[in-house]
Coordinates of C-alpha atoms in Angstrom, one line a residue:
Chain A
M1 CA 118.5 92.3 -16.7
A2 CA 119.5 93.1 -20.7
V3 CA 121.8 94.7 -22.9
Y4 CA 119.5 96.6 -25.2
T5 CA 122.1 98.4 -26.9
D6 CA 124.5 97.1 -28.5
I7 CA 128.1 99.5 -29.7
T8 CA 130.9 98.7 -32.4
E9 CA 134.3 99.6 -31.2
D10 CA 135.1 102.8 -33.7
D11 CA 131.9 104.4 -31.8
L12 CA 133.1 102.8 -28.4
K13 CA 137.1 103.8 -29.2
R14 CA 136.2 107.5 -30.0
F15 CA 133.7 107.8 -26.6
L16 CA 136.5 106.0 -24.5
D17 CA 139.0 108.6 -26.2
Q18 CA 137.2 111.4 -24.3
Y19 CA 138.6 110.3 -21.0
D20 CA 141.7 109.1 -19.2
V21 CA 141.2 105.9 -19.3
G22 CA 144.3 104.1 -20.4
E23 CA 143.7 101.3 -23.6
L24 CA 140.4 99.2 -23.7
T25 CA 141.0 95.8 -23.7
S26 CA 137.7 94.2 -23.5
Y27 CA 133.7 94.8 -23.4
K28 CA 131.2 92.5 -22.2
G29 CA 127.4 93.4 -21.9
I30 CA 126.7 92.8 -18.8
A31 CA 123.0 91.2 -17.2
E32 CA 122.9 94.0 -14.9
G33 CA 120.3 97.0 -14.5
V34 CA 116.1 97.1 -15.5
E35 CA 116.3 100.1 -17.4
N36 CA 119.9 100.4 -19.1
S37 CA 122.3 98.8 -21.0
N38 CA 125.7 98.7 -18.8
F39 CA 129.0 96.5 -20.4
L40 CA 131.6 95.4 -18.3
L41 CA 135.0 97.1 -20.0
H42 CA 138.8 95.8 -19.1
T43 CA 141.4 98.7 -19.6
T44 CA 145.2 98.8 -19.3
R45 CA 144.2 100.5 -15.9
D46 CA 140.9 99.5 -14.1
P47 CA 138.0 97.8 -14.9
L48 CA 135.2 100.2 -15.5
I49 CA 131.1 100.0 -16.3
L50 CA 130.1 101.7 -19.0
T51 CA 126.2 102.1 -19.0
L52 CA 123.5 103.5 -21.7
Y53 CA 120.7 105.1 -20.8
E54 CA 117.5 104.2 -21.9
K55 CA 113.9 105.3 -22.9
R56 CA 112.9 104.3 -19.4
V57 CA 115.4 107.0 -17.9
E58 CA 114.2 109.8 -17.9
K59 CA 117.7 112.0 -19.4
S60 CA 116.7 115.4 -17.6
D61 CA 116.7 113.6 -14.0
L62 CA 121.1 111.8 -14.5
P63 CA 123.0 114.8 -13.7
F64 CA 120.9 114.8 -10.6
F65 CA 121.8 110.8 -10.4
L66 CA 124.9 111.1 -11.5
G67 CA 125.8 114.3 -9.5
L68 CA 124.8 112.3 -6.2
M69 CA 126.9 109.4 -7.0
Q70 CA 129.4 111.4 -6.6
H71 CA 128.3 113.4 -3.7
L72 CA 128.0 110.2 -1.7
A73 CA 131.7 108.9 -2.7
A74 CA 133.1 112.5 -2.2
G75 CA 131.3 111.5 1.7
G76 CA 132.9 108.5 2.3
L77 CA 130.5 106.1 0.5
S78 CA 131.2 103.3 -1.1
C79 CA 129.6 103.5 -3.8
P80 CA 130.5 103.7 -8.1
L81 CA 131.7 106.8 -9.0
P82 CA 130.9 108.9 -12.7
L83 CA 134.4 109.9 -14.0
P84 CA 134.5 112.7 -15.3
R85 CA 135.7 113.2 -19.4
K86 CA 138.7 115.3 -20.7
D87 CA 136.5 118.5 -20.4
G88 CA 134.7 117.5 -17.2
A89 CA 131.2 116.5 -18.2
L90 CA 129.9 113.5 -16.5
L91 CA 127.5 112.2 -19.3
G92 CA 128.3 111.0 -22.8
E93 CA 127.3 109.7 -26.1
L94 CA 127.4 106.7 -27.2
S95 CA 125.4 104.8 -30.4
K96 CA 122.3 107.7 -29.7
R97 CA 122.5 106.9 -25.8
P98 CA 123.3 109.4 -23.1
A99 CA 126.1 106.7 -21.2
A100 CA 128.5 107.0 -19.1
L101 CA 131.3 105.9 -17.5
I102 CA 131.7 104.6 -14.4
S103 CA 134.7 103.5 -11.9
F104 CA 133.4 99.1 -11.4
L105 CA 133.0 98.2 -7.7
E106 CA 134.3 94.5 -6.5
G107 CA 131.6 92.8 -4.8
M108 CA 128.6 90.1 -5.7
W109 CA 125.1 90.5 -4.1
L110 CA 124.1 87.9 -1.9
R111 CA 120.7 85.9 -2.8
K112 CA 121.0 84.3 1.2
P113 CA 121.8 87.4 3.3
E114 CA 121.9 87.1 6.8
A115 CA 121.1 89.0 10.1
K116 CA 124.9 89.5 10.2
H117 CA 124.6 92.0 6.7
C118 CA 121.4 93.4 7.6
R119 CA 122.6 94.9 9.6
E120 CA 125.3 96.3 8.1
V121 CA 122.8 97.4 5.4
G122 CA 121.5 99.3 8.0
Q123 CA 124.3 101.1 9.1
A124 CA 125.3 101.6 5.2
L125 CA 121.7 103.5 4.1
A126 CA 122.0 105.3 7.4
E127 CA 125.5 106.7 6.3
L128 CA 124.2 106.8 2.6
H129 CA 121.7 109.1 4.5
L130 CA 123.9 110.9 6.3
A131 CA 125.9 111.2 3.0
G132 CA 123.7 112.5 0.7
D133 CA 122.9 115.8 3.2
G134 CA 123.8 119.2 1.5
F135 CA 123.3 117.7 -2.3
P136 CA 122.5 120.9 -3.5
L137 CA 119.8 119.0 -6.4
T138 CA 117.0 117.9 -5.6
R139 CA 114.6 114.8 -7.5
P140 CA 110.7 114.5 -6.6
N141 CA 109.5 110.7 -5.3
A142 CA 107.9 110.1 -8.2
L143 CA 106.7 106.8 -6.9
S144 CA 104.8 108.4 -3.8
L145 CA 101.9 109.6 -3.2
D146 CA 100.8 110.4 -6.3
G147 CA 102.4 108.6 -8.8
W148 CA 100.2 105.4 -6.0
T149 CA 97.5 106.9 -7.4
L150 CA 98.7 107.0 -11.3
L151 CA 99.6 103.4 -11.2
W152 CA 96.6 102.3 -9.5
E153 CA 94.1 104.4 -12.1
K154 CA 95.6 102.2 -14.8
S155 CA 95.7 99.1 -13.4
A156 CA 92.3 98.9 -11.2
D157 CA 89.8 97.4 -13.8
R158 CA 92.1 94.3 -13.1
V159 CA 92.9 92.9 -10.2
D160 CA 91.0 91.4 -9.6
E161 CA 92.6 89.0 -12.4
V162 CA 95.7 88.3 -9.8
E163 CA 93.0 88.2 -7.0
T164 CA 89.7 88.6 -6.1
G165 CA 88.5 91.8 -4.0
L166 CA 92.1 93.2 -4.9
Q167 CA 89.9 96.6 -6.4
D168 CA 88.5 97.3 -2.8
E169 CA 91.0 96.0 -0.8
I170 CA 93.8 98.6 -2.4
S171 CA 91.4 101.3 -2.9
S172 CA 90.6 101.8 0.7
E173 CA 94.7 101.6 1.4
L174 CA 95.0 104.6 -1.1
E175 CA 93.2 106.8 0.9
F176 CA 93.7 104.9 4.4
L177 CA 97.4 105.6 3.7
S178 CA 96.3 109.4 1.3
A179 CA 95.2 110.7 5.0
H180 CA 97.4 109.0 7.3
W181 CA 100.7 109.8 5.3
P182 CA 103.4 111.8 7.6
K183 CA 104.5 114.7 7.3
D184 CA 106.3 116.2 9.4
L185 CA 109.1 113.7 9.3
P186 CA 113.0 114.1 8.3
A187 CA 114.1 114.3 4.9
G188 CA 116.5 114.2 3.1
V189 CA 118.3 112.2 -0.1
I190 CA 116.7 108.9 -0.3
H191 CA 117.8 105.3 -2.3
A192 CA 115.1 104.1 -2.7
D193 CA 115.5 100.5 -4.0
L194 CA 117.6 99.0 -2.1
F195 CA 117.3 95.6 -2.6
Q196 CA 119.5 92.8 -2.4
D197 CA 121.2 93.2 -6.4
N198 CA 122.3 96.6 -5.6
V199 CA 124.0 95.7 -2.1
F200 CA 127.5 93.9 -2.4
F201 CA 129.6 92.2 -0.1
L202 CA 132.9 90.9 0.2
G203 CA 132.7 87.6 2.2
D204 CA 130.6 89.0 5.2
E205 CA 131.8 92.5 4.3
L206 CA 129.6 95.3 2.8
S207 CA 131.8 96.7 0.4
G208 CA 129.4 99.0 -1.2
L209 CA 125.4 99.9 -2.5
I210 CA 125.3 100.3 -6.3
D211 CA 122.5 101.8 -8.7
F212 CA 121.0 104.8 -7.8
Y213 CA 118.1 104.8 -10.4
F214 CA 115.7 105.4 -8.1
A215 CA 117.4 107.9 -6.0
C216 CA 115.2 111.1 -5.2
N217 CA 114.4 113.2 -2.2
D218 CA 111.5 111.4 0.3
L219 CA 111.3 110.7 4.4
L220 CA 114.6 108.6 5.4
A221 CA 112.6 106.1 7.4
Y222 CA 110.5 105.5 4.3
D223 CA 114.7 104.3 2.7
V224 CA 114.0 102.7 6.4
S225 CA 110.6 100.9 5.4
I226 CA 112.1 99.6 1.7
C227 CA 114.6 97.7 3.1
L228 CA 112.4 95.6 6.0
N229 CA 111.1 94.7 3.1
A230 CA 113.2 93.9 0.9
W231 CA 115.4 92.2 3.1
C232 CA 113.5 90.7 6.6
F233 CA 110.7 88.6 5.1
E234 CA 111.5 84.9 4.5
K235 CA 110.6 83.1 1.2
D236 CA 107.4 81.6 2.2
G237 CA 106.0 85.0 3.2
A238 CA 107.4 85.4 7.3
Y239 CA 108.3 88.7 8.7
N240 CA 112.0 87.7 10.3
I241 CA 112.4 89.8 13.5
T242 CA 116.3 88.3 13.8
K243 CA 117.4 90.6 10.9
G244 CA 114.7 93.8 10.9
M245 CA 116.0 94.3 14.9
A246 CA 119.6 93.6 13.2
L247 CA 118.4 96.2 9.8
L248 CA 117.0 98.6 12.6
E249 CA 119.9 98.4 15.6
G250 CA 122.3 99.4 12.8
Y251 CA 120.8 101.5 11.4
R252 CA 120.0 103.5 14.5
A253 CA 123.7 103.2 15.6
V254 CA 124.7 105.5 12.9
R255 CA 121.6 107.4 12.3
P256 CA 118.9 107.6 15.4
L257 CA 115.7 107.7 14.3
S258 CA 113.2 109.1 16.1
D259 CA 110.4 108.2 18.4
E260 CA 107.9 109.7 15.6
E261 CA 109.1 107.8 12.3
M262 CA 109.5 104.4 14.6
A263 CA 105.9 105.0 14.8
A264 CA 105.3 106.0 11.8
L265 CA 107.5 102.9 10.2
P266 CA 104.5 100.4 10.2
V267 CA 102.4 103.1 8.2
L268 CA 105.7 104.2 6.0
A269 CA 106.5 100.3 5.0
R270 CA 102.3 99.9 4.5
G271 CA 103.5 103.1 1.1
S272 CA 107.0 100.8 0.5
A273 CA 104.9 97.0 0.1
L274 CA 101.7 98.8 -2.1
R275 CA 104.4 101.0 -3.9
F276 CA 106.4 98.0 -5.2
F277 CA 102.5 96.2 -4.8
L278 CA 101.8 98.5 -7.6
T279 CA 104.7 98.0 -9.9
R280 CA 104.7 94.8 -10.0
L281 CA 101.3 94.8 -10.8
Y282 CA 101.9 97.0 -13.3
D283 CA 104.1 95.5 -15.2
W284 CA 102.2 91.8 -14.6
L285 CA 99.5 93.3 -16.2
T286 CA 101.4 94.9 -18.8
T287 CA 104.0 92.4 -19.9
P288 CA 103.3 90.2 -22.6
A289 CA 103.0 87.0 -22.4
G290 CA 106.5 84.9 -23.8
A291 CA 108.7 87.9 -23.6
M292 CA 111.6 86.8 -21.5
V293 CA 111.5 89.3 -19.1
V294 CA 111.1 87.0 -15.6
K295 CA 107.8 88.8 -13.9
K296 CA 107.8 89.7 -10.4
D297 CA 105.0 88.0 -8.5
P298 CA 103.1 91.5 -6.8
L299 CA 101.1 89.0 -4.3
E300 CA 105.1 89.2 -3.0
Y301 CA 104.0 92.4 -1.5
L302 CA 100.3 93.0 -1.5
H303 CA 101.2 89.5 1.1
K304 CA 103.6 92.7 3.0
L305 CA 101.3 95.0 2.8
R306 CA 98.9 92.7 4.5
F307 CA 100.9 92.3 7.4
H308 CA 102.0 96.1 8.4
R309 CA 98.5 96.8 8.1
Q310 CA 97.8 94.3 11.1
I311 CA 101.0 95.0 13.2
A312 CA 99.7 96.6 17.1
S313 CA 103.4 98.0 17.7
V314 CA 106.4 98.4 16.5
A315 CA 108.3 96.3 18.7
E316 CA 106.7 93.4 16.8
Y317 CA 109.5 95.0 14.3
G318 CA 112.5 94.0 16.4
I319 CA 112.9 97.6 17.8
S320 CA 113.7 97.3 21.8
S321 CA 113.3 101.6 22.1
Chain B
M1 CA 122.8 86.4 -25.4
A2 CA 121.8 85.4 -22.6
V3 CA 122.2 83.8 -19.0
Y4 CA 120.1 81.6 -18.1
T5 CA 120.9 80.3 -15.3
D6 CA 121.2 82.0 -11.3
I7 CA 124.3 81.0 -9.2
T8 CA 124.2 81.9 -5.4
E9 CA 127.4 83.1 -3.6
D10 CA 127.4 79.0 -1.8
D11 CA 127.3 77.2 -4.1
L12 CA 129.7 79.3 -6.2
K13 CA 132.2 79.6 -3.7
R14 CA 131.9 76.0 -3.1
F15 CA 132.5 75.1 -6.5
L16 CA 135.6 78.0 -7.1
D17 CA 136.8 76.0 -3.7
Q18 CA 137.6 73.0 -6.2
Y19 CA 140.3 74.8 -7.8
D20 CA 143.8 77.6 -7.4
V21 CA 142.9 80.6 -8.6
G22 CA 142.4 82.5 -5.2
E23 CA 139.7 84.9 -4.4
L24 CA 136.2 85.5 -6.0
T25 CA 136.2 89.5 -6.1
S26 CA 133.1 89.6 -8.4
Y27 CA 131.0 88.0 -10.8
K28 CA 128.3 89.6 -13.6
G29 CA 126.3 86.9 -16.4
I30 CA 127.7 88.7 -19.5
A31 CA 125.5 88.7 -22.6
E32 CA 127.7 86.0 -25.0
G33 CA 126.9 83.0 -26.3
V34 CA 123.9 81.8 -27.7
E35 CA 124.2 77.9 -25.8
N36 CA 125.3 78.8 -22.6
S37 CA 125.0 80.5 -19.7
N38 CA 128.2 82.5 -19.3
F39 CA 129.9 84.9 -15.7
L40 CA 133.0 86.9 -15.8
L41 CA 134.7 86.7 -12.8
H42 CA 137.2 88.9 -11.0
T43 CA 139.1 87.7 -8.4
T44 CA 142.3 88.5 -6.8
R45 CA 144.5 86.8 -9.6
D46 CA 143.3 86.9 -12.7
P47 CA 139.3 87.6 -14.7
L48 CA 137.9 84.0 -15.9
I49 CA 135.5 82.4 -17.4
L50 CA 132.6 80.9 -16.0
T51 CA 130.6 78.3 -18.6
L52 CA 127.4 76.8 -17.1
Y53 CA 126.1 73.9 -20.3
E54 CA 123.0 74.4 -21.4
K55 CA 120.0 72.1 -21.9
R56 CA 121.2 72.5 -25.9
V57 CA 124.7 71.2 -25.2
E58 CA 125.6 67.4 -25.0
K59 CA 126.8 66.4 -22.2
S60 CA 129.0 63.1 -23.4
D61 CA 130.2 66.2 -26.2
L62 CA 132.2 68.5 -23.5
P63 CA 135.6 66.2 -22.8
F64 CA 135.9 66.6 -26.6
F65 CA 135.7 70.6 -26.5
L66 CA 137.8 71.4 -23.4
G67 CA 139.4 69.0 -24.4
L68 CA 139.7 70.9 -27.6
M69 CA 141.1 73.9 -26.4
Q70 CA 143.3 72.4 -24.2
H71 CA 144.8 70.6 -27.3
L72 CA 145.2 73.7 -29.6
A73 CA 146.4 76.2 -26.6
A74 CA 148.8 73.5 -26.5
G75 CA 149.4 73.5 -29.6
G76 CA 150.1 77.3 -29.6
L77 CA 146.7 78.8 -30.7
S78 CA 145.5 81.6 -28.7
C79 CA 142.8 80.3 -27.6
P80 CA 140.6 80.6 -24.3
L81 CA 142.2 77.5 -22.2
P82 CA 139.9 75.5 -19.0
L83 CA 141.2 75.4 -16.4
P84 CA 141.3 72.5 -14.4
R85 CA 140.1 71.0 -11.0
K86 CA 142.7 70.6 -7.6
D87 CA 141.7 66.8 -8.9
G88 CA 142.5 67.6 -12.4
A89 CA 138.8 67.4 -13.3
L90 CA 137.8 70.1 -16.1
L91 CA 134.5 69.8 -15.7
G92 CA 132.8 70.1 -12.6
E93 CA 128.6 70.9 -11.5
L94 CA 127.4 74.2 -10.4
S95 CA 123.4 74.6 -10.0
K96 CA 122.7 71.3 -10.7
R97 CA 124.3 71.7 -15.1
P98 CA 128.1 71.0 -15.8
A99 CA 129.7 74.5 -15.0
A100 CA 133.8 74.7 -16.4
L101 CA 136.4 77.6 -15.6
I102 CA 138.3 79.3 -18.6
S103 CA 140.6 81.4 -19.0
F104 CA 139.6 84.9 -19.6
L105 CA 140.9 86.1 -23.1
E106 CA 141.0 89.7 -23.5
G107 CA 140.4 91.0 -27.0
M108 CA 136.9 92.6 -28.6
W109 CA 134.8 91.5 -32.2
L110 CA 134.5 93.6 -34.9
R111 CA 131.6 94.7 -35.8
K112 CA 133.0 96.0 -38.8
P113 CA 136.2 94.2 -39.5
E114 CA 138.3 95.3 -43.1
A115 CA 139.9 93.2 -45.6
K116 CA 143.0 93.4 -42.8
H117 CA 141.5 91.4 -40.4
C118 CA 139.9 88.8 -43.1
R119 CA 143.5 88.3 -43.8
E120 CA 143.8 87.3 -40.1
V121 CA 141.2 85.9 -39.3
G122 CA 142.2 83.9 -42.7
Q123 CA 145.5 82.5 -40.7
A124 CA 144.1 82.0 -37.6
L125 CA 142.2 79.4 -39.1
A126 CA 145.1 77.9 -41.0
E127 CA 146.8 77.9 -37.3
L128 CA 143.8 75.9 -35.9
H129 CA 143.7 73.3 -38.4
L130 CA 146.8 72.5 -38.6
A131 CA 147.1 72.8 -34.2
G132 CA 144.0 69.9 -34.2
D133 CA 145.8 67.6 -36.0
G134 CA 146.8 64.8 -33.4
F135 CA 143.8 64.9 -31.0
P136 CA 142.1 61.9 -30.5
L137 CA 138.9 62.1 -29.7
T138 CA 135.9 63.0 -32.5
R139 CA 133.1 64.5 -33.0
P140 CA 130.7 63.8 -36.3
N141 CA 128.9 67.1 -37.9
A142 CA 125.5 66.9 -36.5
L143 CA 125.3 69.9 -39.6
S144 CA 126.3 67.8 -42.5
L145 CA 124.5 66.4 -44.9
D146 CA 122.5 64.7 -42.9
G147 CA 121.1 66.9 -40.1
W148 CA 120.5 69.4 -43.3
T149 CA 117.9 67.0 -44.5
L150 CA 117.0 65.9 -41.3
L151 CA 116.3 70.3 -40.1
W152 CA 114.8 70.3 -44.0
E153 CA 112.2 68.0 -42.9
K154 CA 111.1 69.7 -40.0
S155 CA 110.2 73.0 -42.1
A156 CA 109.7 72.3 -46.0
D157 CA 106.3 72.5 -45.2
R158 CA 106.4 76.0 -44.2
V159 CA 109.3 77.2 -46.2
D160 CA 107.5 79.3 -48.8
E161 CA 105.7 81.6 -45.2
V162 CA 109.6 82.9 -46.1
E163 CA 109.2 83.1 -49.4
T164 CA 107.2 81.3 -52.4
G165 CA 109.3 79.2 -54.4
L166 CA 111.3 78.1 -51.3
Q167 CA 110.1 74.4 -51.0
D168 CA 110.9 73.6 -55.1
E169 CA 114.3 75.5 -54.8
I170 CA 116.1 74.2 -51.5
S171 CA 114.9 70.6 -52.3
S172 CA 116.9 70.9 -55.8
E173 CA 119.7 71.7 -53.7
L174 CA 119.5 69.7 -50.6
E175 CA 119.8 66.7 -53.9
F176 CA 122.6 68.5 -55.7
L177 CA 124.7 68.3 -52.6
S178 CA 124.1 65.4 -51.5
A179 CA 125.0 64.5 -55.7
H180 CA 128.0 66.3 -56.1
W181 CA 129.6 66.5 -52.1
P182 CA 133.4 65.9 -52.1
K183 CA 134.4 63.2 -50.5
D184 CA 138.8 63.2 -50.1
L185 CA 140.0 66.2 -49.2
P186 CA 141.8 66.4 -46.2
A187 CA 140.0 66.3 -43.3
G188 CA 140.6 67.4 -39.7
V189 CA 139.5 69.8 -36.3
I190 CA 137.3 72.3 -37.9
H191 CA 135.6 74.9 -36.0
A192 CA 132.5 75.5 -37.6
D193 CA 131.2 79.0 -36.3
L194 CA 133.4 81.5 -36.7
F195 CA 131.9 84.5 -36.7
Q196 CA 132.5 87.6 -36.0
D197 CA 132.1 87.4 -32.2
N198 CA 134.4 84.5 -32.5
V199 CA 137.0 86.5 -32.7
F200 CA 138.6 88.6 -30.8
F201 CA 141.1 91.6 -31.7
L202 CA 142.9 94.7 -30.0
G203 CA 143.7 96.8 -32.4
D204 CA 143.8 95.5 -35.7
E205 CA 146.0 92.8 -33.8
L206 CA 143.7 88.8 -33.7
S207 CA 144.3 88.2 -30.0
G208 CA 142.3 84.7 -30.4
L209 CA 139.3 82.5 -31.1
I210 CA 136.7 82.0 -28.7
D211 CA 133.5 79.1 -28.9
F212 CA 134.0 76.0 -30.2
Y213 CA 131.2 74.0 -29.2
F214 CA 130.1 73.6 -31.9
A215 CA 133.2 72.6 -33.2
C216 CA 133.8 68.7 -34.7
N217 CA 135.8 67.2 -37.6
D218 CA 135.1 67.3 -41.1
L219 CA 136.5 69.0 -44.1
L220 CA 139.3 71.8 -43.3
A221 CA 138.2 73.6 -46.7
Y222 CA 134.7 73.7 -46.2
D223 CA 135.2 75.0 -42.6
V224 CA 137.2 78.1 -45.5
S225 CA 134.4 78.4 -46.8
I226 CA 131.9 79.0 -43.7
C227 CA 134.4 82.3 -42.8
L228 CA 134.2 83.3 -46.8
N229 CA 130.3 83.7 -45.9
A230 CA 131.1 84.9 -42.6
W231 CA 132.8 87.5 -43.3
C232 CA 133.7 88.6 -46.9
F233 CA 129.6 89.5 -47.4
E234 CA 128.7 93.1 -46.9
K235 CA 125.8 94.7 -45.0
D236 CA 124.0 94.8 -49.0
G237 CA 124.0 90.6 -49.5
A238 CA 127.3 91.8 -52.0
Y239 CA 130.4 89.7 -52.2
N240 CA 133.4 91.6 -51.1
I241 CA 136.5 90.1 -53.3
T242 CA 139.1 91.9 -51.0
K243 CA 138.2 90.7 -48.1
G244 CA 137.2 87.2 -50.0
M245 CA 141.2 87.4 -51.9
A246 CA 142.4 88.5 -48.0
L247 CA 140.6 86.1 -46.4
L248 CA 142.2 83.3 -49.0
E249 CA 145.3 84.6 -48.6
G250 CA 146.1 84.5 -45.5
Y251 CA 144.5 81.0 -44.7
R252 CA 147.1 79.7 -47.5
A253 CA 150.2 81.0 -46.4
V254 CA 149.7 78.7 -43.1
R255 CA 148.2 76.1 -44.6
P256 CA 147.9 75.2 -48.5
L257 CA 145.0 74.9 -49.8
S258 CA 145.2 71.6 -53.2
D259 CA 144.3 72.5 -56.8
E260 CA 141.2 69.9 -55.2
E261 CA 140.2 71.8 -52.4
M262 CA 139.8 75.3 -54.2
A263 CA 137.8 73.7 -56.7
A264 CA 135.5 72.6 -53.9
L265 CA 135.2 76.1 -52.7
P266 CA 131.5 76.3 -54.5
V267 CA 129.6 73.4 -53.8
L268 CA 131.7 73.7 -49.7
A269 CA 130.5 77.8 -49.6
R270 CA 126.6 76.1 -50.7
G271 CA 127.1 73.8 -48.1
S272 CA 128.0 76.2 -45.8
A273 CA 125.4 78.6 -46.8
L274 CA 122.3 75.5 -47.1
R275 CA 123.8 75.2 -43.6
F276 CA 123.1 78.3 -42.2
F277 CA 119.7 79.2 -43.3
L278 CA 118.4 76.0 -42.3
T279 CA 119.5 76.5 -38.5
R280 CA 117.1 79.8 -38.9
L281 CA 115.1 79.4 -40.9
Y282 CA 114.3 77.1 -38.4
D283 CA 114.0 79.1 -35.2
W284 CA 112.3 81.9 -37.4
L285 CA 109.5 78.8 -37.5
T286 CA 109.8 78.6 -34.5
T287 CA 110.4 81.4 -32.0
P288 CA 107.7 82.2 -30.7
A289 CA 106.4 85.9 -31.0
G290 CA 107.9 88.7 -28.8
A291 CA 110.2 85.7 -27.4
M292 CA 113.2 88.6 -26.9
V293 CA 115.4 86.2 -28.8
V294 CA 117.3 88.7 -32.3
K295 CA 115.8 86.1 -35.0
K296 CA 118.6 85.7 -37.6
D297 CA 117.0 86.4 -40.9
P298 CA 117.2 83.1 -43.5
L299 CA 117.2 84.9 -45.8
E300 CA 120.5 86.2 -46.1
Y301 CA 121.8 83.4 -46.3
L302 CA 120.0 82.2 -49.3
H303 CA 121.4 84.8 -51.0
K304 CA 124.4 83.8 -50.4
L305 CA 124.1 80.1 -51.5
R306 CA 122.3 81.8 -54.8
F307 CA 126.1 83.8 -54.9
H308 CA 127.5 81.0 -54.9
R309 CA 125.3 78.8 -57.5
Q310 CA 126.5 80.5 -60.1
I311 CA 129.6 81.4 -59.5
A312 CA 131.7 79.8 -62.8
S313 CA 135.3 80.0 -62.1
V314 CA 136.7 80.1 -58.2
A315 CA 138.6 83.8 -59.7
E316 CA 135.7 84.7 -58.8
Y317 CA 135.8 84.5 -54.6
G318 CA 139.5 85.7 -55.4
I319 CA 141.9 82.8 -55.7
S320 CA 144.7 83.9 -58.0
S321 CA 146.5 80.4 -58.6

């Protein structure tokens, strides 16, 4: 939640001269996105988002991200649309950083989603999976099994600072997931980070999905498990089966889940819980004290991981097969 | 530059129900304002600014600030206008903080202002001084001589960490200013913080002034000296007489400066340089290392203070009397 780079009006004007977007009337740095600097622009036409890509984003990944948004929007998904420059390029440069102009999506993310919203999220996720079909670029998921192992090697020594006994527990979990990770499920483009702040609503109606900067190719059902973890637990740590049922029904109404995909959900959900546990753990251990960044608690995802480990039947997620 | 308080959609909806402003379509925390949390709202009508007043602002000062904006806007100044609720109140509450809805002012602040912009700033400052006439509330300037002494008492012990010898130099300066501070100059409402980021332009045309949260009653020419310090020095520390001349001519074209006011400018400019030196010094010494806040260099204002101390004639500011 930060603006890392300031821009001067001269540089911005030169940048905008490459586009056909009307006259600029204001620009404000907005507190949105963890990895990039984002500005909300008003013009004599439509409002726009200007994104400057900071160091944590690989420049070589940008054609995938921007191309994907264009592909999904063309396929009918409501998501931000990168605007081409007059020369056709989707990517430019501003303040020495790669930069893109992106359409502004009206809507608000929900701090307190209800089951009816989870149903819409499930539908939208399935629509995303269908709309991703045919996208010609690919990007491996850097935060799957191999990535988790690398992250774990950097944090394992100190994990007992967070809770004693964790070193053994997480090592065993990684071994289990390596041995049991499903391989033959349907794969495609996944969002991989569809948390509350990446889904906009107008009233109770879902108005669009944003932030495709973790998107990659992976198992579609793994994306479903990420959403179960992000949307269907209460603040006290309890799984809300009503929300889980709504999310899964919403998804399956658009894209049916095979028996194999459903059977794999507990393992996939353990994997996605571990993925967010590990990145939060790493940030927790490496962010200097006093830095004005909200550190997300890794324990939240440890508790989710433990929940999925004791699942006996997928009926516990709310699946009525 | 931060958003300190998040707001939930339910609380925001209840807050907005008290106003007649159309339907909310988005809200974004914006990186603007050091003291408060600011959100840019889009609605089915006009965009708006929502300000949540954080601890550093005295709640008892808010009627002065909000009433002043209303008074100045009614007097023809282009500045943000607080919107009344349906019950007429300018101030409400949101997320347990005092909160106000304020009209959105299009325009951008200049990172690299030129002399022609300084002329417009001078004009606008004089217009503000005239428009402030008749405003019935008053607010003493907490950051004048007495306030400087209090700040100095908190920092004097450690000032030599910034530059050796400063303890004697600043103590002498405070004594000098106490003895020579002008008393009988025209007074009224001043902005007291009219830096670049508080003046908006559309193209080369000044579109409005913002951020009245340091406004108070004080000598009008003291406000002029704040602007000289804020607008008429180059990054290398040199006073730019062309900009100074433009700013002063712009001001005097709207509100003439008396001989006494002009003669007092060097002392007033020493005072305003000391004021920003002292607040920056205090922040410098008390902000924890690693905090993600841009610390402003107090030395910038020490150099300005020294410049004003060696002024032999106000002609050096660019005044052709």
